[in-house]
């Protein structure tokens, strides 16, 4: 009996401790990404947030830079129904999955102003008619090129190859660098090349079309870059940061990357400061320059024991002022179209703000479905097999498409979507 009472007391104490520590503090835990200038920026913004709120403490925890690894980390912790973390930094492709799993706190009751965000980002964060995350910043893929080596950026894939040959030398040996490791980043690069060749991963009806002739041509072209040493073989293990280091050290002619790299490479210590610019990804006849829609959202865990405090922080971090500061310090683009008329944004980013807005509005989303991560993993495996030379691009894409179709079939997701 005594041990039962002790256990009850312990449980009670443990419940009290959730979200509040002994001193009656409210603790908000927030594991997020700290790529490039992000860590310093988020630390500064959190400091300002807590300065006005005695009794509130925010614990920012750095997560892996690799998007797929961060996904795994979140899934493990949410599956364990832990009350830590409170705030989640979701990739634009994860919200439906996490919402459908019951892991996210619905945000409608807080009354966020969804009309002030890019519609594609609101759609990506809405599941079953309910908003589950607030867009924090938007990412778009861009082609970085060396203005000291070339006169103009290439508009076609063929021209890119020629420019790599022209721009390469003993000191600039690496040609075109990109994200080729087996993770989500590879899917975004492929999506852009694929769009450039006129293909898509899924069509408008939600059918998998990643084994089309256009897709085979796109993957063949990517593989030929490695085979012809126009891209170093190491790209097949690289993420965003390894590509940035190679380009920033002056060893590459081109790089595919997100906007965050722009600000960092203009700073002291960069060997290419003043010698690079950005352009849209190239396209082949029949395709169009394609940029993947990426970016981060903030959400509250359904298991959080301090959802109201978490909302306050989320609302603060996604407010216009913080977004402008993020653009200035980290080069990351606001998810609120109204900020594209702000002179501070114009001064902060790589391309004229109205052009950036146009690019964002035309960016290509990845499929919005709760089984996106599963489909992406199947695709990542096969893309990577083709790139390392284990399979032909045609076989790899045929196998990926078959596995993706089976997964969709088994998941019953189409019936669910039809019912909704
Ligand atoms: C960036 C993008 C994200 C994408 C990831 C891939 O973080 O914002 O959307 O999935 O890169 O590496």
Coordinates of C-alpha atoms and ligand atoms in Angstrom, one line a residue:
X1 CA 0.0 0.0 0.0
X2 CA 2.8 2.4 1.0
X3 CA 4.6 1.6 -2.3
X4 CA 1.4 2.3 -4.2
X5 CA 1.0 5.6 -2.5
X6 CA 4.7 6.4 -3.2
X7 CA 4.3 5.5 -6.8
X8 CA 1.2 7.7 -7.1
X9 CA 3.1 10.6 -5.5
X10 CA 6.0 10.0 -7.9
X11 CA 3.6 10.0 -10.8
X12 CA 2.0 13.2 -9.6
X13 CA 5.4 14.8 -9.2
X14 CA 6.4 13.7 -12.7
X15 CA 3.2 15.1 -14.1
X16 CA 3.8 18.4 -12.4
X17 CA 7.4 18.5 -13.7
X18 CA 6.2 18.2 -17.3
X19 CA 6.7 21.6 -18.9
X20 CA 7.3 23.2 -15.5
X21 CA 10.4 22.8 -13.5
X22 CA 10.8 23.1 -9.7
X23 CA 10.9 26.8 -9.8
X24 CA 7.5 27.0 -11.4
X25 CA 9.1 27.9 -14.7
X26 CA 7.4 27.2 -18.0
X27 CA 9.8 25.3 -20.2
X28 CA 9.2 25.1 -24.0
X29 CA 11.4 22.6 -25.8
X30 CA 12.2 23.2 -29.4
X31 CA 14.5 21.0 -31.4
X32 CA 15.2 22.7 -34.7
X33 CA 17.7 23.0 -37.5
X34 CA 20.9 25.0 -37.1
X35 CA 22.3 25.1 -40.6
X36 CA 24.6 28.0 -41.5
X37 CA 23.5 31.2 -39.7
X38 CA 20.3 29.7 -38.3
X39 CA 21.5 28.7 -34.8
X40 CA 22.8 32.1 -34.0
X41 CA 19.6 33.8 -35.3
X42 CA 17.1 31.6 -33.5
X43 CA 19.1 32.0 -30.3
X44 CA 18.9 35.8 -30.6
X45 CA 15.1 35.7 -31.3
X46 CA 14.4 33.4 -28.4
X47 CA 16.4 35.6 -26.1
X48 CA 14.2 38.5 -27.1
X49 CA 11.1 36.4 -26.6
X50 CA 11.9 35.3 -23.1
X51 CA 13.2 38.7 -22.0
X52 CA 9.6 40.0 -21.8
X53 CA 8.3 36.8 -20.2
X54 CA 9.6 36.1 -16.8
X55 CA 9.0 32.5 -15.8
X56 CA 9.4 31.2 -19.4
X57 CA 12.4 29.3 -20.5
X58 CA 13.0 28.0 -24.0
X59 CA 15.3 25.1 -24.6
X60 CA 16.5 25.1 -28.2
X61 CA 18.0 21.7 -29.2
X62 CA 20.1 21.4 -32.3
X63 CA 18.9 18.6 -34.7
X64 CA 20.8 16.9 -37.6
X65 CA 21.3 19.0 -40.7
X66 CA 20.1 16.0 -42.8
X67 CA 16.3 16.5 -43.3
X68 CA 15.7 12.7 -43.4
X69 CA 17.5 12.2 -40.1
X70 CA 15.6 15.0 -38.4
X71 CA 12.4 13.3 -39.6
X72 CA 13.5 10.1 -37.9
X73 CA 14.4 11.9 -34.7
X74 CA 10.9 13.5 -34.5
X75 CA 9.1 10.3 -35.4
X76 CA 10.9 8.4 -32.6
X77 CA 10.1 11.0 -30.0
X78 CA 6.5 11.6 -31.1
X79 CA 5.9 7.9 -31.2
X80 CA 7.0 7.6 -27.6
X81 CA 4.4 10.2 -26.8
X82 CA 7.0 12.2 -24.9
X83 CA 5.9 15.8 -23.8
X84 CA 9.3 17.0 -25.1
X85 CA 9.5 18.5 -27.7
X86 CA 6.8 21.2 -27.5
X87 CA 7.6 22.9 -30.8
X88 CA 8.5 21.1 -34.0
X89 CA 10.2 22.5 -37.1
X90 CA 8.6 20.6 -39.9
X91 CA 9.8 20.3 -43.4
X92 CA 7.1 21.4 -45.9
X93 CA 6.4 17.7 -46.8
X94 CA 5.8 16.3 -43.3
X95 CA 2.7 18.1 -42.0
X96 CA 0.1 15.7 -43.5
X97 CA 1.9 12.7 -42.1
X98 CA 2.3 14.1 -38.6
X99 CA -1.2 15.5 -38.5
X100 CA -2.8 12.2 -39.8
X101 CA -0.8 10.3 -37.1
X102 CA -2.4 12.5 -34.4
X103 CA 1.0 14.1 -33.4
X104 CA 0.1 17.7 -34.0
X105 CA -2.0 20.2 -32.0
X106 CA -4.6 21.8 -34.3
X107 CA -3.9 25.5 -34.6
X108 CA -7.3 26.9 -35.7
X109 CA -8.3 27.8 -32.2
X110 CA -5.4 30.3 -32.0
X111 CA -6.8 32.1 -35.1
X112 CA -3.7 32.4 -37.3
X113 CA -4.0 34.8 -40.2
X114 CA -3.7 32.2 -43.0
X115 CA -4.6 34.8 -45.7
X116 CA -1.2 36.4 -45.1
X117 CA 0.8 33.4 -46.3
X118 CA 1.6 31.9 -49.7
X119 CA -1.4 29.7 -50.5
X120 CA 0.8 26.6 -51.5
X121 CA 2.4 26.7 -48.0
X122 CA -1.0 26.9 -46.3
X123 CA -2.2 24.0 -48.4
X124 CA 0.8 22.0 -47.4
X125 CA 0.1 22.6 -43.7
X126 CA -3.6 21.9 -43.8
X127 CA -4.9 18.4 -43.2
X128 CA -8.6 17.4 -43.2
X129 CA -9.6 21.1 -43.3
X130 CA -7.5 22.0 -40.2
X131 CA -4.3 24.0 -40.0
X132 CA -1.5 22.2 -38.2
X133 CA 1.5 24.3 -38.8
X134 CA 2.5 27.9 -39.7
X135 CA 4.9 28.5 -42.6
X136 CA 8.2 29.9 -41.2
X137 CA 10.3 30.4 -44.2
X138 CA 10.2 29.2 -47.8
X139 CA 13.0 27.6 -49.7
X140 CA 13.6 27.4 -53.5
X141 CA 16.3 25.6 -55.3
X142 CA 18.7 27.8 -57.3
X143 CA 21.7 27.5 -59.6
X144 CA 24.7 29.3 -58.2
X145 CA 27.3 30.2 -60.8
X146 CA 30.7 31.9 -60.9
X147 CA 30.6 35.3 -62.5
X148 CA 34.4 35.5 -62.6
X149 CA 34.6 32.4 -64.8
X150 CA 31.5 32.8 -67.0
X151 CA 29.7 35.6 -68.8
X152 CA 26.2 34.3 -68.3
X153 CA 24.4 31.4 -66.6
X154 CA 23.4 28.4 -68.8
X155 CA 19.7 28.1 -69.8
X156 CA 19.9 24.5 -71.0
X157 CA 21.4 21.3 -69.6
X158 CA 23.7 21.1 -72.6
X159 CA 24.9 24.7 -72.0
X160 CA 25.6 23.8 -68.4
X161 CA 27.8 21.0 -69.5
X162 CA 29.7 23.2 -71.9
X163 CA 30.1 25.9 -69.2
X164 CA 31.5 23.3 -66.7
X165 CA 34.1 22.4 -69.3
X166 CA 34.9 26.0 -70.0
X167 CA 35.0 27.1 -66.3
X168 CA 36.9 24.2 -64.9
X169 CA 40.6 24.2 -64.3
X170 CA 43.2 22.8 -61.9
X171 CA 42.1 25.2 -59.2
X172 CA 38.4 24.8 -60.0
X173 CA 38.2 21.1 -60.5
X174 CA 34.8 20.3 -59.2
X175 CA 32.4 21.4 -62.0
X176 CA 28.8 21.2 -60.8
X177 CA 28.1 20.3 -57.1
X178 CA 24.8 19.3 -55.7
X179 CA 23.1 17.2 -53.0
X180 CA 23.4 13.5 -54.0
X181 CA 23.5 11.6 -50.7
X182 CA 20.6 9.2 -50.2
X183 CA 18.2 11.5 -48.4
X184 CA 15.4 14.0 -49.1
X185 CA 17.8 16.6 -50.6
X186 CA 18.4 14.2 -53.5
X187 CA 14.7 14.1 -54.3
X188 CA 14.5 17.9 -54.5
X189 CA 17.5 18.0 -56.9
X190 CA 16.0 15.3 -59.0
X191 CA 12.6 17.0 -59.0
X192 CA 14.2 20.1 -60.5
X193 CA 16.1 18.3 -63.2
X194 CA 13.0 16.2 -63.8
X195 CA 10.8 19.3 -64.3
X196 CA 13.6 20.7 -66.6
X197 CA 13.1 17.6 -68.8
X198 CA 9.3 17.9 -68.7
X199 CA 8.5 15.1 -66.2
X200 CA 7.0 14.9 -62.7
X201 CA 7.0 12.4 -59.8
X202 CA 3.2 12.2 -59.7
X203 CA 0.6 13.7 -62.0
X204 CA -2.4 15.8 -61.1
X205 CA -4.6 12.8 -60.5
X206 CA -2.1 11.5 -58.0
X207 CA -0.7 8.7 -60.2
X208 CA 3.0 7.9 -60.0
X209 CA 4.6 8.9 -63.3
X210 CA 8.3 8.8 -62.2
X211 CA 9.1 6.0 -64.7
X212 CA 8.2 8.2 -67.8
X213 CA 10.7 8.6 -70.6
X214 CA 11.3 12.2 -69.4
X215 CA 12.2 11.0 -66.0
X216 CA 14.6 8.4 -67.4
X217 CA 16.3 11.1 -69.4
X218 CA 16.6 13.3 -66.3
X219 CA 18.2 10.6 -64.3
X220 CA 20.5 9.6 -67.1
X221 CA 21.7 13.2 -67.3
X222 CA 22.4 13.3 -63.6
X223 CA 24.3 10.0 -63.8
X224 CA 26.3 11.2 -66.8
X225 CA 27.5 14.2 -64.8
X226 CA 29.2 11.8 -62.4
X227 CA 30.4 9.4 -65.1
X228 CA 31.9 12.2 -67.2
X229 CA 33.4 13.8 -64.0
X230 CA 31.5 17.0 -64.6
X231 CA 30.4 16.5 -61.0
X232 CA 32.8 14.9 -58.5
X233 CA 31.8 11.4 -57.3
X234 CA 31.7 12.7 -53.8
X235 CA 28.4 14.5 -54.5
X236 CA 26.8 11.1 -54.0
X237 CA 27.5 11.5 -50.3
X238 CA 26.9 15.2 -50.0
X239 CA 24.2 17.3 -48.4
X240 CA 23.6 21.1 -48.6
X241 CA 26.6 22.0 -46.4
X242 CA 29.2 19.9 -48.2
X243 CA 28.2 21.4 -51.5
X244 CA 28.3 24.9 -50.0
X245 CA 31.8 24.4 -48.6
X246 CA 33.1 23.2 -52.0
X247 CA 31.6 26.2 -53.8
X248 CA 32.5 28.7 -51.2
X249 CA 36.1 27.5 -51.3
X250 CA 36.2 28.3 -54.9
X251 CA 36.5 24.8 -56.2
X252 CA 33.3 24.5 -58.2
X253 CA 31.8 26.3 -61.2
X254 CA 28.2 25.6 -60.3
X255 CA 26.2 24.6 -57.3
X256 CA 22.6 23.8 -56.8
X257 CA 21.4 24.9 -53.3
X258 CA 18.8 26.8 -51.3
X259 CA 18.9 30.6 -50.6
X260 CA 20.6 30.3 -47.2
X261 CA 23.9 29.8 -48.9
X262 CA 23.8 33.2 -50.6
X263 CA 24.3 35.4 -47.5
X264 CA 27.0 33.1 -46.0
X265 CA 29.1 33.0 -49.2
X266 CA 29.1 36.8 -49.5
X267 CA 30.8 37.1 -46.1
X268 CA 34.4 37.3 -45.0
X269 CA 36.2 34.0 -45.3
X270 CA 34.3 33.1 -48.5
X271 CA 36.6 32.7 -51.5
X272 CA 33.8 33.5 -53.9
X273 CA 32.4 36.7 -52.2
X274 CA 31.6 39.1 -55.1
X275 CA 32.2 36.4 -57.7
X276 CA 28.9 34.5 -57.9
X277 CA 25.3 35.0 -58.7
X278 CA 22.1 32.9 -58.8
X279 CA 20.0 31.8 -61.7
X280 CA 17.1 29.4 -62.3
X281 CA 17.9 25.8 -62.9
X282 CA 18.3 25.0 -66.6
X283 CA 15.8 23.2 -68.8
X284 CA 15.7 21.1 -71.9
X285 CA 13.4 21.8 -74.9
X286 CA 10.0 20.6 -73.8
X287 CA 10.7 21.2 -70.1
X288 CA 10.8 24.3 -68.0
X289 CA 13.1 25.7 -65.4
X290 CA 11.9 24.1 -62.2
X291 CA 12.5 24.9 -58.6
X292 CA 11.4 22.7 -55.7
X293 CA 9.3 24.3 -53.1
X294 CA 11.0 23.7 -49.7
X295 CA 11.0 25.4 -46.4
X296 CA 10.1 25.0 -42.7
X297 CA 6.9 25.3 -40.7
X298 CA 6.4 25.5 -37.0
X299 CA 3.9 23.2 -35.3
X300 CA 3.0 22.2 -31.7
X301 CA 3.2 18.6 -30.6
X302 CA -0.1 17.1 -29.6
X303 CA 1.7 15.8 -26.5
X304 CA 2.9 19.2 -25.4
X305 CA 1.8 20.1 -21.9
X306 CA 2.3 23.8 -22.6
X307 CA 0.5 24.3 -25.9
X308 CA -0.6 27.9 -25.2
X309 CA 3.0 29.0 -24.2
X310 CA 4.3 27.1 -27.3
X311 CA 1.8 29.0 -29.5
X312 CA 3.1 32.3 -28.2
X313 CA 6.6 31.4 -29.2
X314 CA 5.5 30.0 -32.5
X315 CA 3.5 33.2 -33.2
X316 CA 6.5 35.3 -32.2
X317 CA 9.0 33.5 -34.5
X318 CA 6.6 33.6 -37.5
X319 CA 5.8 37.4 -37.0
X320 CA 6.8 39.7 -39.9
X321 CA 9.6 41.3 -37.9
X322 CA 11.3 38.0 -37.2
X323 CA 10.9 36.9 -40.8
X324 CA 12.6 40.1 -42.0
X325 CA 15.5 39.5 -39.6
X326 CA 15.8 35.9 -40.8
X327 CA 16.0 37.1 -44.4
X328 CA 18.7 39.6 -43.4
X329 CA 20.8 37.3 -41.3
X330 CA 20.2 33.9 -42.8
X331 CA 19.0 34.8 -46.3
X332 CA 15.9 32.7 -45.8
X333 CA 12.7 33.9 -47.6
X334 CA 9.6 35.0 -45.7
X335 CA 6.4 33.0 -46.2
X336 CA 4.3 36.1 -46.1
X337 CA 3.8 37.7 -49.6
X338 CA 3.1 41.1 -48.0
X339 CA 6.8 41.4 -46.9
X340 CA 7.9 41.3 -50.6
X341 CA 7.1 45.0 -50.8
X342 CA 9.3 45.8 -47.8
X343 CA 12.6 47.7 -48.6
X344 CA 14.4 45.7 -45.9
X345 CA 13.7 42.5 -47.8
X346 CA 14.8 44.0 -51.1
X347 CA 18.1 44.9 -49.5
X348 CA 18.5 41.5 -47.8
X349 CA 18.0 38.9 -50.5
X350 CA 19.8 37.7 -53.6
X351 CA 17.2 38.5 -56.3
X352 CA 14.9 41.5 -56.6
X353 CA 12.0 40.9 -54.2
X354 CA 9.3 40.9 -56.8
X355 CA 11.2 38.3 -58.8
X356 CA 11.7 36.2 -55.7
X357 CA 8.0 36.3 -55.1
X358 CA 7.3 35.2 -58.7
X359 CA 9.8 32.3 -58.3
X360 CA 8.1 31.2 -55.1
X361 CA 4.7 31.3 -56.5
X362 CA 5.8 29.1 -59.4
X363 CA 7.9 26.7 -57.3
X364 CA 6.9 23.0 -57.6
X365 CA 5.6 21.4 -54.4
X366 CA 6.4 17.7 -53.7
X367 CA 3.3 15.5 -53.4
X368 CA 1.1 16.5 -50.4
X369 CA 0.2 13.2 -48.8
X370 CA 0.6 11.6 -45.4
X371 CA 2.7 8.8 -46.9
X372 CA 5.1 11.2 -48.6
X373 CA 8.1 10.1 -46.5
X374 CA 7.5 6.4 -47.4
X375 CA 7.2 7.3 -51.1
X376 CA 10.3 9.5 -51.0
X377 CA 12.4 6.8 -49.3
X378 CA 11.5 4.3 -52.0
X379 CA 12.5 6.9 -54.6
X380 CA 15.7 7.9 -52.8
X381 CA 16.9 4.3 -52.7
X382 CA 16.4 3.8 -56.5
X383 CA 17.8 7.2 -57.5
X384 CA 20.9 6.6 -55.5
X385 CA 21.3 3.0 -57.0
X386 CA 21.3 4.5 -60.5
X387 CA 23.7 7.3 -59.6
X388 CA 26.3 5.0 -58.1
X389 CA 26.0 2.7 -61.1
X390 CA 24.3 -0.3 -59.5
X391 CA 21.3 -0.1 -61.9
X392 CA 20.4 1.5 -65.1
X393 CA 18.3 4.7 -64.7
X394 CA 15.4 3.1 -66.5
X395 CA 15.4 0.0 -64.3
X396 CA 15.8 2.0 -61.1
X397 CA 12.8 4.3 -62.0
X398 CA 10.7 1.3 -63.1
X399 CA 11.4 -0.3 -59.7
X400 CA 10.8 2.9 -57.8
X401 CA 7.5 3.5 -59.5
X402 CA 6.3 -0.1 -58.9
X403 CA 7.2 0.1 -55.2
X404 CA 5.6 3.5 -54.8
X405 CA 2.3 2.3 -56.5
X406 CA 2.2 -0.7 -54.2
X407 CA 2.7 1.4 -51.2
X408 CA -0.1 3.8 -52.2
X409 CA -2.4 0.8 -52.9
X410 CA -1.6 -0.9 -49.5
X411 CA -2.0 2.4 -47.6
X412 CA -5.6 2.8 -48.6
X413 CA -4.8 6.5 -48.9
X414 CA -6.7 7.0 -52.1
X415 CA -10.0 5.7 -50.6
X416 CA -9.4 8.0 -47.7
X417 CA -8.8 11.0 -49.9
X418 CA -11.8 10.1 -52.1
X419 CA -14.0 10.0 -48.9
X420 CA -12.7 13.4 -47.8
Ligands
LIG1 C1 15.7 22.2 -47.1 C2 14.3 22.5 -47.6 C3 13.4 21.3 -47.4 C4 14.0 20.1 -48.1 C5 15.4 19.9 -47.6 C6 16.1 18.8 -48.4 O1 15.8 22.1 -45.8 O2 13.7 23.6 -46.9 O3 12.1 21.5 -47.8 O4 13.3 18.9 -47.9 O5 16.2 21.0 -47.7 O6 17.4 18.6 -47.9

